[in-house]
CSV table of C-alpha atoms in Angstrom, one decimal:
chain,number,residue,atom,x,y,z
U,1,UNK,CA,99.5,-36.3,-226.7
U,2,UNK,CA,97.3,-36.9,-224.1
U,3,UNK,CA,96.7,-33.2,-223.0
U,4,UNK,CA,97.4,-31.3,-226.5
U,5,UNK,CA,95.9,-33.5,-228.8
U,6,UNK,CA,93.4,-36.1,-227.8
U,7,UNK,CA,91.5,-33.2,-224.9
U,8,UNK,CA,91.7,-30.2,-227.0
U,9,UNK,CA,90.2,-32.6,-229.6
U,10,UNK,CA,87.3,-33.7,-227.2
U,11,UNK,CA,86.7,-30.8,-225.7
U,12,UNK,CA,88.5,-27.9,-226.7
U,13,UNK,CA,86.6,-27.4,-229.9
U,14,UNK,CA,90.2,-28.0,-231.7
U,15,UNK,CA,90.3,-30.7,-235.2
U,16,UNK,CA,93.8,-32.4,-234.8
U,17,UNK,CA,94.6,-35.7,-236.3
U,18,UNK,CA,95.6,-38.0,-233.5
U,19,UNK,CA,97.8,-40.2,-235.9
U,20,UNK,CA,101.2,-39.1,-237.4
U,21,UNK,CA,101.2,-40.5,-240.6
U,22,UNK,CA,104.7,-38.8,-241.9
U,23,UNK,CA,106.6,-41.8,-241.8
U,24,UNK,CA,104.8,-44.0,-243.0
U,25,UNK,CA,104.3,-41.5,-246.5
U,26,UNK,CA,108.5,-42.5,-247.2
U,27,UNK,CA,107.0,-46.3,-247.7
U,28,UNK,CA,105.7,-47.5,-250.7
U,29,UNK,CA,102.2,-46.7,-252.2
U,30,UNK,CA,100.9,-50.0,-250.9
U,31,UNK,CA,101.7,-48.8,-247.6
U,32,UNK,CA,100.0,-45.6,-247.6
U,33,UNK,CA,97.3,-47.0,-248.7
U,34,UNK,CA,97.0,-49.5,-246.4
U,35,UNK,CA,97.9,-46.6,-243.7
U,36,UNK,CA,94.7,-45.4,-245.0
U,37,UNK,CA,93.0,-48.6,-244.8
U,38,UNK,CA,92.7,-48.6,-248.5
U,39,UNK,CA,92.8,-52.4,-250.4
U,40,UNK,CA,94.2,-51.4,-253.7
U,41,UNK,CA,94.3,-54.2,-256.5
U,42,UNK,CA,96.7,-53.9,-259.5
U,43,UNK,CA,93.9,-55.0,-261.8
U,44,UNK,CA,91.7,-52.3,-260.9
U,45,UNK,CA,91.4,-48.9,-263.0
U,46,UNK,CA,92.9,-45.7,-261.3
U,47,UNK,CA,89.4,-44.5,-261.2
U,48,UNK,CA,88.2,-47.7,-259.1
U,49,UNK,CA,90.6,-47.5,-256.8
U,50,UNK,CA,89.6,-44.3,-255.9
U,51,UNK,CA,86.2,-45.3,-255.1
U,52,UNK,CA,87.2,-47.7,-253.4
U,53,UNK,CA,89.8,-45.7,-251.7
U,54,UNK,CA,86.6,-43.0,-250.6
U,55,UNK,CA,84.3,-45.7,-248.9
U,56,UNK,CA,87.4,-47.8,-247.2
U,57,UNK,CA,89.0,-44.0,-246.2
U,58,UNK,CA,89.2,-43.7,-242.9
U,59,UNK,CA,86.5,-42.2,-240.3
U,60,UNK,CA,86.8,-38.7,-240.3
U,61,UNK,CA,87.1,-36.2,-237.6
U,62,UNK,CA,82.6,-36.1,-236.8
U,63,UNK,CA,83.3,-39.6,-235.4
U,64,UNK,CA,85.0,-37.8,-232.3
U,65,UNK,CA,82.0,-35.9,-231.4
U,66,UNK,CA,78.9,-37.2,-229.9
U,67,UNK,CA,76.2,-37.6,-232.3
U,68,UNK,CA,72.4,-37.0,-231.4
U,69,UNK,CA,70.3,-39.4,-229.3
U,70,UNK,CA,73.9,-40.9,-228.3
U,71,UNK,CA,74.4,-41.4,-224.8
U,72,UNK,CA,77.6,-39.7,-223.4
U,73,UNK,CA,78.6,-43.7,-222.7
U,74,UNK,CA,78.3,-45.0,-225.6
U,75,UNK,CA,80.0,-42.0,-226.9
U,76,UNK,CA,83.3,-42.7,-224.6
U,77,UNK,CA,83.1,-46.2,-225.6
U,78,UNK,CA,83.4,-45.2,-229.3
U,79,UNK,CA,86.1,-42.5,-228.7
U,80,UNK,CA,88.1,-45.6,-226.8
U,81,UNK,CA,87.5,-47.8,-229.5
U,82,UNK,CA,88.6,-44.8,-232.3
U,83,UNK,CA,91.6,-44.2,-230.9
U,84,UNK,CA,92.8,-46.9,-229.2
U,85,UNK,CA,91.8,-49.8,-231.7
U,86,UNK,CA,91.0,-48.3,-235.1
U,87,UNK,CA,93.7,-45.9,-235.1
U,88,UNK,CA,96.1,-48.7,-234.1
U,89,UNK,CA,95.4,-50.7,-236.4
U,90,UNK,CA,95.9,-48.0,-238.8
U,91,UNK,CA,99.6,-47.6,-237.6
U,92,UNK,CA,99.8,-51.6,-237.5
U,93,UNK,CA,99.1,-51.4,-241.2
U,94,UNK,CA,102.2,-49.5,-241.8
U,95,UNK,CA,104.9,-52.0,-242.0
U,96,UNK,CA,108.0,-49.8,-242.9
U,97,UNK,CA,107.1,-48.5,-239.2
U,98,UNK,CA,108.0,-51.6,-238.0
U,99,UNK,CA,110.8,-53.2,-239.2
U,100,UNK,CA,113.1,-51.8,-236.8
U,101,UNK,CA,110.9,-51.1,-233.9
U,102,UNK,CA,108.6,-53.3,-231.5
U,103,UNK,CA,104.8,-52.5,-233.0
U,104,UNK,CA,102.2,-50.8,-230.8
U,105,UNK,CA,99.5,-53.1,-229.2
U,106,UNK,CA,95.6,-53.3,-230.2
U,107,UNK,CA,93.6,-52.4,-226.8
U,108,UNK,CA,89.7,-54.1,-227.2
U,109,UNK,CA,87.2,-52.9,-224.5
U,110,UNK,CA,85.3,-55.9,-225.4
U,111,UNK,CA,87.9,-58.0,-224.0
U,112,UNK,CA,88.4,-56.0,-220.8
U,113,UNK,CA,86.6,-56.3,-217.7
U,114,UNK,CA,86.1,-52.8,-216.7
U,115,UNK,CA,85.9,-52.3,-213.0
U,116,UNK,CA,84.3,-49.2,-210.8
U,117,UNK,CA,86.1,-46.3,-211.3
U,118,UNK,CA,84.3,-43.5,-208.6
U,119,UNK,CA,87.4,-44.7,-205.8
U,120,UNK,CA,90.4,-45.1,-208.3
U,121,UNK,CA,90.4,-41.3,-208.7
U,122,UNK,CA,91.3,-40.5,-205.0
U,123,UNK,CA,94.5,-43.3,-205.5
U,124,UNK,CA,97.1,-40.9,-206.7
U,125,UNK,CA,100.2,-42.5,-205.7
U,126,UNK,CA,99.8,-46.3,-207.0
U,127,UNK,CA,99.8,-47.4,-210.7
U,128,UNK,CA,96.7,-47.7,-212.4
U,129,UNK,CA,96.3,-51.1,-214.4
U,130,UNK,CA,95.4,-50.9,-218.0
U,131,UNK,CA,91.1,-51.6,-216.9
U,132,UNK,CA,91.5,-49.3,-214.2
U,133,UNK,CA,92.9,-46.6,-216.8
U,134,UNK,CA,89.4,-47.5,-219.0
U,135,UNK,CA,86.9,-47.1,-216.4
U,136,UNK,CA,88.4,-43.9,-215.5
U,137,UNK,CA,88.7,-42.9,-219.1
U,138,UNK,CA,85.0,-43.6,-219.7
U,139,UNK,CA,83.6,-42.1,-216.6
U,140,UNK,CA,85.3,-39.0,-217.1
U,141,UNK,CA,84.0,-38.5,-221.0
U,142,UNK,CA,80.7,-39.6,-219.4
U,143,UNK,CA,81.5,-37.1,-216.6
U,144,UNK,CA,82.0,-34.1,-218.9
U,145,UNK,CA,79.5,-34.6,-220.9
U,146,UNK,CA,76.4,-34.9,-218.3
U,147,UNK,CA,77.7,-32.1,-215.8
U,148,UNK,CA,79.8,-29.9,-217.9
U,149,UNK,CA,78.3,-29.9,-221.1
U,150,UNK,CA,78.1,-26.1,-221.8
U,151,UNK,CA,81.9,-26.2,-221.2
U,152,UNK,CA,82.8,-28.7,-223.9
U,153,UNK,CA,84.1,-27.0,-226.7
U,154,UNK,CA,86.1,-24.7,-225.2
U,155,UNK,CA,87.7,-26.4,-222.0
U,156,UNK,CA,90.9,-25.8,-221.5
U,157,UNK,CA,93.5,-28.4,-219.1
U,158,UNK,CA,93.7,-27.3,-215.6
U,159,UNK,CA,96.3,-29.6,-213.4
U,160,UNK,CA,93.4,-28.9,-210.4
U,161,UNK,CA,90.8,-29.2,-212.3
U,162,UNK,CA,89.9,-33.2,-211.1
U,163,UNK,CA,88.2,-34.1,-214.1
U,164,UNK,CA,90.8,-32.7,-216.2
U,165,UNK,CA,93.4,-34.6,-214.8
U,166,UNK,CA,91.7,-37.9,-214.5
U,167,UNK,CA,91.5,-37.5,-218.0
U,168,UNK,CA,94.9,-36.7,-219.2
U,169,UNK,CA,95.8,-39.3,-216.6
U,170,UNK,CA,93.8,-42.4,-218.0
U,171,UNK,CA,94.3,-41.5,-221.7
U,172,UNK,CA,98.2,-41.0,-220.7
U,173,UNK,CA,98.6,-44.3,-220.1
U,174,UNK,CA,96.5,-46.1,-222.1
U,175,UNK,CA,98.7,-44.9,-224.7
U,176,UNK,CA,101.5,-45.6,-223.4
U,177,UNK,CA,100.2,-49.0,-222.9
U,178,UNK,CA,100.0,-49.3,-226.9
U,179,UNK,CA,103.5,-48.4,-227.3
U,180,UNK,CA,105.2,-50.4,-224.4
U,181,UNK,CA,106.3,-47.1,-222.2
U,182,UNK,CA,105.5,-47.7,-218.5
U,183,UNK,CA,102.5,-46.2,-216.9
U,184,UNK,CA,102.5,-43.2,-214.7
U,185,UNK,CA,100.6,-42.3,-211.5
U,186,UNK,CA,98.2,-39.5,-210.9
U,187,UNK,CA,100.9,-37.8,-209.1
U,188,UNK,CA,103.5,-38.0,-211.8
U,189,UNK,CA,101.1,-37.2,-214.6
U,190,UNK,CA,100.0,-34.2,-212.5
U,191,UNK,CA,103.8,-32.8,-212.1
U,192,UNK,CA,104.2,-33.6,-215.5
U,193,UNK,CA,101.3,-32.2,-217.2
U,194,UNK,CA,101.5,-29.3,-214.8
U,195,UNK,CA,104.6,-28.7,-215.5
U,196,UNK,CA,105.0,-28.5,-211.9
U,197,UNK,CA,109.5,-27.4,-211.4
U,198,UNK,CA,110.3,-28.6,-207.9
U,199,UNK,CA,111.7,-25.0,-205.6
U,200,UNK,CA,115.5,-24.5,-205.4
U,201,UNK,CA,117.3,-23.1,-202.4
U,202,UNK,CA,117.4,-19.9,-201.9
U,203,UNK,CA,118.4,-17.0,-199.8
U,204,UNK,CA,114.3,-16.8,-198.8
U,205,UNK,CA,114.9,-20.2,-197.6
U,206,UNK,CA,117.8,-19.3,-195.8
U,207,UNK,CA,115.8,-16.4,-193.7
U,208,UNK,CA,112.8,-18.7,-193.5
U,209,UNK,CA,115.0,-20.9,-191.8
U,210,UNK,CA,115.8,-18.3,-189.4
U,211,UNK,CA,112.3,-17.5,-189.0
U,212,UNK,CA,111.5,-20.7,-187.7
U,213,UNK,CA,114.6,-20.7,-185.3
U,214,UNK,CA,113.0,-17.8,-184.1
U,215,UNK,CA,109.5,-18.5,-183.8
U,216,UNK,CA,111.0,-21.6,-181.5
U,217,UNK,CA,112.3,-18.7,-178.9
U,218,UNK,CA,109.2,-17.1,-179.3
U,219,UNK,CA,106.9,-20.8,-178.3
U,220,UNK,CA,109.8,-21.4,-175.3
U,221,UNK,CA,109.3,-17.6,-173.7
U,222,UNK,CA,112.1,-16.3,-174.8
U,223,UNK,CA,111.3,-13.0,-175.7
U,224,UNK,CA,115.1,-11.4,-175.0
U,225,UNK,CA,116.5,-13.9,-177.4
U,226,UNK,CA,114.7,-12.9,-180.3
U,227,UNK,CA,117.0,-11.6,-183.1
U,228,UNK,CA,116.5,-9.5,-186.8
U,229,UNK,CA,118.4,-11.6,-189.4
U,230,UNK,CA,120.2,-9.9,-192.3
U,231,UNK,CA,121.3,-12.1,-195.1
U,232,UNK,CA,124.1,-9.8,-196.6
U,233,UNK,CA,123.3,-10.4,-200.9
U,234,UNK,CA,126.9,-8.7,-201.6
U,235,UNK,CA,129.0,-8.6,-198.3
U,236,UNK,CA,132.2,-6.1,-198.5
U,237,UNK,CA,134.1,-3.7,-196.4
U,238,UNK,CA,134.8,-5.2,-193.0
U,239,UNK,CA,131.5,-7.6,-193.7
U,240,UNK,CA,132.9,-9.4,-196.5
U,241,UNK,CA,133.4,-12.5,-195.0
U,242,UNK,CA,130.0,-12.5,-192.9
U,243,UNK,CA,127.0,-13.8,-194.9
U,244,UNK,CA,124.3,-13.4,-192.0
U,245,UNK,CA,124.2,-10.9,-189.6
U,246,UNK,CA,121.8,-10.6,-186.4
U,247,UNK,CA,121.3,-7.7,-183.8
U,248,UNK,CA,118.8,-7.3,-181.3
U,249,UNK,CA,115.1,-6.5,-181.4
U,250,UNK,CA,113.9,-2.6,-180.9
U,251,UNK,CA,111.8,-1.5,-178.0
U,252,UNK,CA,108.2,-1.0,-178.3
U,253,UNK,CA,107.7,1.9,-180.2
U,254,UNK,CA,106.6,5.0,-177.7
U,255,UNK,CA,104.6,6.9,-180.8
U,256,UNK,CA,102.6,3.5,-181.7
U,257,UNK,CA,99.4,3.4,-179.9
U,258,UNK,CA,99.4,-0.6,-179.9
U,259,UNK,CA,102.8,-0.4,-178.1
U,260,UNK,CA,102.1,2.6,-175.9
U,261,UNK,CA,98.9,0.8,-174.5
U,262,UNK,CA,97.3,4.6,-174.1
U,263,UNK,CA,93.5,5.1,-175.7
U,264,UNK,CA,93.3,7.3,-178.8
U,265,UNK,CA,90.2,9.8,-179.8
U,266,UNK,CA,88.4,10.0,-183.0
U,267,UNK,CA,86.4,12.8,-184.3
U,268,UNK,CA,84.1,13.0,-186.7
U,269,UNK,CA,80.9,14.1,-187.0
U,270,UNK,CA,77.9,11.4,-185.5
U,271,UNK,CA,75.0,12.5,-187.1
U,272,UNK,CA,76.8,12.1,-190.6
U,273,UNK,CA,79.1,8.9,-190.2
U,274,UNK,CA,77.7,5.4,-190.6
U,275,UNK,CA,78.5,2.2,-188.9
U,276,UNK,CA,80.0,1.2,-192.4
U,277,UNK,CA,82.3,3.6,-192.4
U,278,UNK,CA,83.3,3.3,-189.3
U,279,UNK,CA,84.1,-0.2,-190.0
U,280,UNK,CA,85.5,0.1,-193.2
U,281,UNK,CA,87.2,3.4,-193.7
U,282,UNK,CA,88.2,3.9,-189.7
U,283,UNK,CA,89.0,0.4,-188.3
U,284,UNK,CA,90.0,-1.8,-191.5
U,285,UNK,CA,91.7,1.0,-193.4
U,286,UNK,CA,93.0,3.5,-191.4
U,287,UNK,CA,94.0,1.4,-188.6
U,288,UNK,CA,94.7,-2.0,-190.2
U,289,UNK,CA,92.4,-4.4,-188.3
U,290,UNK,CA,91.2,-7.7,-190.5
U,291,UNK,CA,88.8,-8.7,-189.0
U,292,UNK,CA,87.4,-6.5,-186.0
U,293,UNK,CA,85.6,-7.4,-183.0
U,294,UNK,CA,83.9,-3.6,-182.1
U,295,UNK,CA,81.9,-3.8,-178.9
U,296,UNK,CA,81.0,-0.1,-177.4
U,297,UNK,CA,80.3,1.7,-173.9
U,298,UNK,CA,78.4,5.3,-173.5
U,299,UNK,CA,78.8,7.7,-170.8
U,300,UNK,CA,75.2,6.1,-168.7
U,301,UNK,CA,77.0,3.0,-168.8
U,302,UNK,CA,75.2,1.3,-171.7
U,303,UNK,CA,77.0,-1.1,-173.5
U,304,UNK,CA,76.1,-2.8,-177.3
U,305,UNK,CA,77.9,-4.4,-180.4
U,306,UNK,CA,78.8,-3.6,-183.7
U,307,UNK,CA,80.1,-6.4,-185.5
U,308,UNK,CA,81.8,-9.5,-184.5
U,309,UNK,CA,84.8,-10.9,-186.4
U,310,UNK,CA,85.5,-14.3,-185.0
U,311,UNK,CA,83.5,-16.9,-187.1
U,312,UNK,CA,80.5,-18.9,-185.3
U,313,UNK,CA,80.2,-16.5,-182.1
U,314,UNK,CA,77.3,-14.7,-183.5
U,315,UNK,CA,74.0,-16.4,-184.0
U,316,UNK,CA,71.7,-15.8,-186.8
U,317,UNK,CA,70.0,-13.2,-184.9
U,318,UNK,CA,73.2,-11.3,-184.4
U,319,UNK,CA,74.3,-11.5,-187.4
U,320,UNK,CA,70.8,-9.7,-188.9
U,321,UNK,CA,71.4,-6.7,-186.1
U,322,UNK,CA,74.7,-6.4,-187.3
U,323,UNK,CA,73.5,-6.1,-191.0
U,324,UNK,CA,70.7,-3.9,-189.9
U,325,UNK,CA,73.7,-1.6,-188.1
U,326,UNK,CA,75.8,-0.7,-191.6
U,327,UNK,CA,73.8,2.2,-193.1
U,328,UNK,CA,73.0,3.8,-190.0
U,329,UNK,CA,74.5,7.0,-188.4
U,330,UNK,CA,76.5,6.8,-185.6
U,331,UNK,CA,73.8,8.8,-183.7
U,332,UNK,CA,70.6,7.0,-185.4
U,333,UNK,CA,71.7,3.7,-183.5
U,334,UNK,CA,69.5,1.9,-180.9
U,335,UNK,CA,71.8,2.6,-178.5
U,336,UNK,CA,73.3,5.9,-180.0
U,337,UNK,CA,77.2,7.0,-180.2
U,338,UNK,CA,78.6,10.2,-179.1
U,339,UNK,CA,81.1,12.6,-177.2
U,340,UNK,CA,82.6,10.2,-174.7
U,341,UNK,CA,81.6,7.1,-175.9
U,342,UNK,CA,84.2,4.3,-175.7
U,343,UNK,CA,85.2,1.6,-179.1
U,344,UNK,CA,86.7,-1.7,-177.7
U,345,UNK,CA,88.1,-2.8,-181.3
U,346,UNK,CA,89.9,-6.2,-181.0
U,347,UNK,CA,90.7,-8.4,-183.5
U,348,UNK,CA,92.4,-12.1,-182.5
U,349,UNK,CA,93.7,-12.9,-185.8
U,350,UNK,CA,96.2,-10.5,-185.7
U,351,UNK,CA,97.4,-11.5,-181.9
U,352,UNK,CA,96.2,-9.2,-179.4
U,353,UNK,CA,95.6,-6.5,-181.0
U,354,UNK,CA,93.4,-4.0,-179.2
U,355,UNK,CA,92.8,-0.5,-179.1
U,356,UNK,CA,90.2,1.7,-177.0
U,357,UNK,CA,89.1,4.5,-178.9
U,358,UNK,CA,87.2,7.9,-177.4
U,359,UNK,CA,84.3,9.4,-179.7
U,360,UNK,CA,84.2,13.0,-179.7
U,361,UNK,CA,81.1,14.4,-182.3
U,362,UNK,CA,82.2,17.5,-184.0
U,363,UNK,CA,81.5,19.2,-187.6
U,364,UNK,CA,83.8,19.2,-189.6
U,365,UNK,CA,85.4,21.2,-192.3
U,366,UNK,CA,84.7,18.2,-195.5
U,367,UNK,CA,87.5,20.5,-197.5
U,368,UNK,CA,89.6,20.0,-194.8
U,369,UNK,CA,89.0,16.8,-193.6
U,370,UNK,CA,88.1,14.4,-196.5
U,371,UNK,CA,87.8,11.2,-195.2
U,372,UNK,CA,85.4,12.7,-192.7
U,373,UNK,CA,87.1,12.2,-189.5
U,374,UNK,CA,90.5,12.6,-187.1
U,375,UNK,CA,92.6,10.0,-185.1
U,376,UNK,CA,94.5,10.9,-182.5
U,377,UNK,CA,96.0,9.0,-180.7
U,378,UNK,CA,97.8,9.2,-176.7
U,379,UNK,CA,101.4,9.4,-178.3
U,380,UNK,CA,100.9,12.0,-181.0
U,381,UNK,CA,99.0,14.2,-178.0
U,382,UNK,CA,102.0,13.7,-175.7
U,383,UNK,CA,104.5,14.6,-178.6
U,384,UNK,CA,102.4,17.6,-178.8
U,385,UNK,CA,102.6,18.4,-175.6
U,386,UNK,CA,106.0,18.2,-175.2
U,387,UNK,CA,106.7,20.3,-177.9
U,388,UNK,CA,104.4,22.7,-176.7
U,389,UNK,CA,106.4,22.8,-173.0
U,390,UNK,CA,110.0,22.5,-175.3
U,391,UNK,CA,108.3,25.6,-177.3
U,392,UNK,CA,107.8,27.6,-174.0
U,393,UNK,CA,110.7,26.6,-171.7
U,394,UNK,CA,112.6,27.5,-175.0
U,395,UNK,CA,110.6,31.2,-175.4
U,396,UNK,CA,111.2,31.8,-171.3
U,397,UNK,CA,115.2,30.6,-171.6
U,398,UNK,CA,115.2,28.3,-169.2
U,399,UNK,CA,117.2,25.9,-171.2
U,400,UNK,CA,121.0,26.0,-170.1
U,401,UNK,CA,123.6,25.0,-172.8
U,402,UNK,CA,124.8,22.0,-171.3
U,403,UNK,CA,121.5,20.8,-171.7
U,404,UNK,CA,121.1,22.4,-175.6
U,405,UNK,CA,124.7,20.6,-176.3
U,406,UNK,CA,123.3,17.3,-175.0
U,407,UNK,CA,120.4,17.8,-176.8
U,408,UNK,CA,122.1,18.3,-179.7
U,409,UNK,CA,124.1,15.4,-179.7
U,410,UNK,CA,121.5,13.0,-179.1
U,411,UNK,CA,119.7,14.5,-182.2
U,412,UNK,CA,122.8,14.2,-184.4
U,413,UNK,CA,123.5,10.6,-183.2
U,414,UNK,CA,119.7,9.5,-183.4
U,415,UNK,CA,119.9,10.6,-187.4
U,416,UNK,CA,123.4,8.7,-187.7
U,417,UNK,CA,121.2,6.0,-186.8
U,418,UNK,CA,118.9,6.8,-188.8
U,419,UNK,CA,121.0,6.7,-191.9
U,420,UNK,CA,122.6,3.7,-191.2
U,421,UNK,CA,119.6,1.6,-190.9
U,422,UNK,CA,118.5,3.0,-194.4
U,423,UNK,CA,121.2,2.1,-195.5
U,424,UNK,CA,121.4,-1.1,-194.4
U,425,UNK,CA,117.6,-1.8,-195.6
U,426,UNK,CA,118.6,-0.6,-199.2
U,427,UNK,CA,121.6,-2.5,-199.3
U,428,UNK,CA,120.2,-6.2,-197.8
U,429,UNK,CA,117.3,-8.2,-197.2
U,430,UNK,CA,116.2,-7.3,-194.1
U,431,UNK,CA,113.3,-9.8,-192.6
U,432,UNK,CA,112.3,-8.6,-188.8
U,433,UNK,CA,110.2,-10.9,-186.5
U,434,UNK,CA,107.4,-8.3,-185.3
């Protein structure tokens, strides 16, 4: 009622009638009229008794908006007394309600001593009492209407919107208050309004359990204990009766430059290529970084900064050179890149993440090369390498079959591997602690 009725009604630009006169239409016509607050006397013509029934009808929908010149206090105080005193006298009035059923209570704010209601929004988790429920009530219309007015008409209920809530809260249980139901908290209201559905277990709570377990091996120094967990969602075969699996963690990965620990090369073309891309598309992009620290040294020695991406270690001034850095070329700089200059790129929150990178200026061919630039890094130019020597020992045959035989083994194994863990990442939720 609270939160589809009486708000939308306030201020969602929506006409509803707060009062469900249904029932009371099965009573007599007495009743209905007096449901209408309508007096009607037997000795009065039919057409008396509608005049009378026009100026005794009850206040129509205009009364529920704030009228001009009207503070937005008064106008709370008049949408209390509306709903929670005229309208309940309206349903008092019908007495075929209540033959059967205990009647609502009349709330009067002139019999109430309102107290301060700025603190009571921050008390969530203890009961409101029925004054503490007005002064919120009030203070929020009053609220709205000062600060928010070019949102009335078309607000719609937010569980974290404050204002909102205190609303749906206050109005809530005054109502409830009128019909004897006991009053809710904050909290409740806000899981209830919210339609807030508490989380069930899960297998993601299962592996997140396992997370943890393993993120205690990892804060003890256990490195050698850490395990991949595989939660098996349809176990079979020779697995069928194991629901969690666990195998050991891979090596560093030779062909990743992180793990390697060698320096990679990047060429592109200086006199073309900005700071902000080299930021953006190079470091962030390409290479993954959040938020990277790039500090840089040049073959005299020099050293300078780019940007910094921990928050508060650059001053204003820094900050400004750093800003004054993004459109200009590599080459334009105070302190210009080239061939041989060194990148430092860092970034703490991923760990310790760091990578040295070697600046190499060359044209290049934009068909070619559309982003504008190549990464290389020590791994990939080692692979190469090898290839190259497998390429030539191959072309000179100096390798002997026992060593092409092994060599083919290990290749045929290595993809057996291969498929299996494919198949094992298809078939299972696989979560890995990198």
């Amino acid at each position: 009622w609270a939160k589809e009725l009486l708000f939308k009604k306030l201020f969602g630009g929506e006409d509803t009638d707060l009062v469900d006169t249904s029932e009371g239409n099965e009573g007599s016509a007495t009743e209905e009229a007096q449901a209408d607050g309508q007096a009607i006397s037997p000795d009065l013509p039919r057409q008396e008794t509608s005049d009378s029934a026009a100026e005794s009808a009850p206040a129509p929908s205009s009364t529920l908006q704030p009228q001009d010149s009207e503070s937005a206090l008064a106008f709370a105080q008049r949408v209390f007394s509306h709903v929670f005193t005229t309208d309940v006298q309206r349903l008092l009035a019908m007495d075929s309600l209540w033959k059967e059923r205990r009647p609502p209570r009349v709330l009067e704010l002139q019999s109430m001593t309102v107290p301060e209601a700025t603190a009571l929004a921050d008390d969530e988790r203890r009961v409101w009492t029925v004054e503490e429920n007005v002064a919120v009530l009030l203070r929020t219309i009053e609220k709205i209407l000062d600060s928010r007015a070019d949102e009335v008409g078309s607000m719609k209920f937010d569980k974290d919107d404050a204002d909102a809530l205190n609303f749906v809260t206050a109005a809530s249980n005054l109502r409830a208050e009128v019909f004897h139901i006991p009053r809710q908290t904050r909290w409740d209201v806000k899981e209830i309004a919210g339609a807030i559905i508490p989380a069930i277990a899960t297998t993601n709570a299962i592996i997140a359990g396992f997370i943890v377990l393993e993120a205690f091996k990892l804060l003890c120094g256990r490195l050698a204990d850490c395990r991949y967990s595989v939660c098996n969602r349809l176990p079979s075969g020779k697995r069928r009766d194991t629901l969690l699996t666990t195998s050991k963690l891979d090596a560093p990965n030779p062909n990743c430059y992180i793990c390697a620990g060698g320096g990679s090369t990047i060429t592109l073309d200086t006199t073309r290529f900005t700071v902000q891309m080299l930021i953006e598309d190079v470091v962030k992009k390409h290479l993954s970084f959040n938020r990277p620290t790039i500090d840089y040294s040049t073959l005299s020695g020099d050293s300078e900064q780019l940007c910094e991406g921990i928050d508060g270690e650059a001053d204003e001034d820094e900050a400004c050179k750093y800003e004054r850095y993004l459109p200009l070329m590599l080459a334009a700089l105070p302190l210009p890149i080239g061939t041989g200059t060194v990148l430092d790129v860092e970034d703490t929150t991923q760990g310790s993440l760091r990578v040295k990178i070697e600046v190499r200026h060359s044209l290049l061919d934009a068909e070619k090369f559309p982003h504008g630039f190549i990464f290389e890094d020590s791994a990939s130019a080692g692979q190469t390498s090898k290839s190259d020597a497998s390429a030539s020992a191959a072309a000179s045959g100096s390798i002997g079959p026992a060593v092409e035989n092994g060599a083919g083994i290990a290749a045929d194994t290595n993809e057996q591997h291969k498929r299996q863990r494919l198949c094992v990442e298809e078939e299972d939720d696989l979560i890995m602690l990198d």
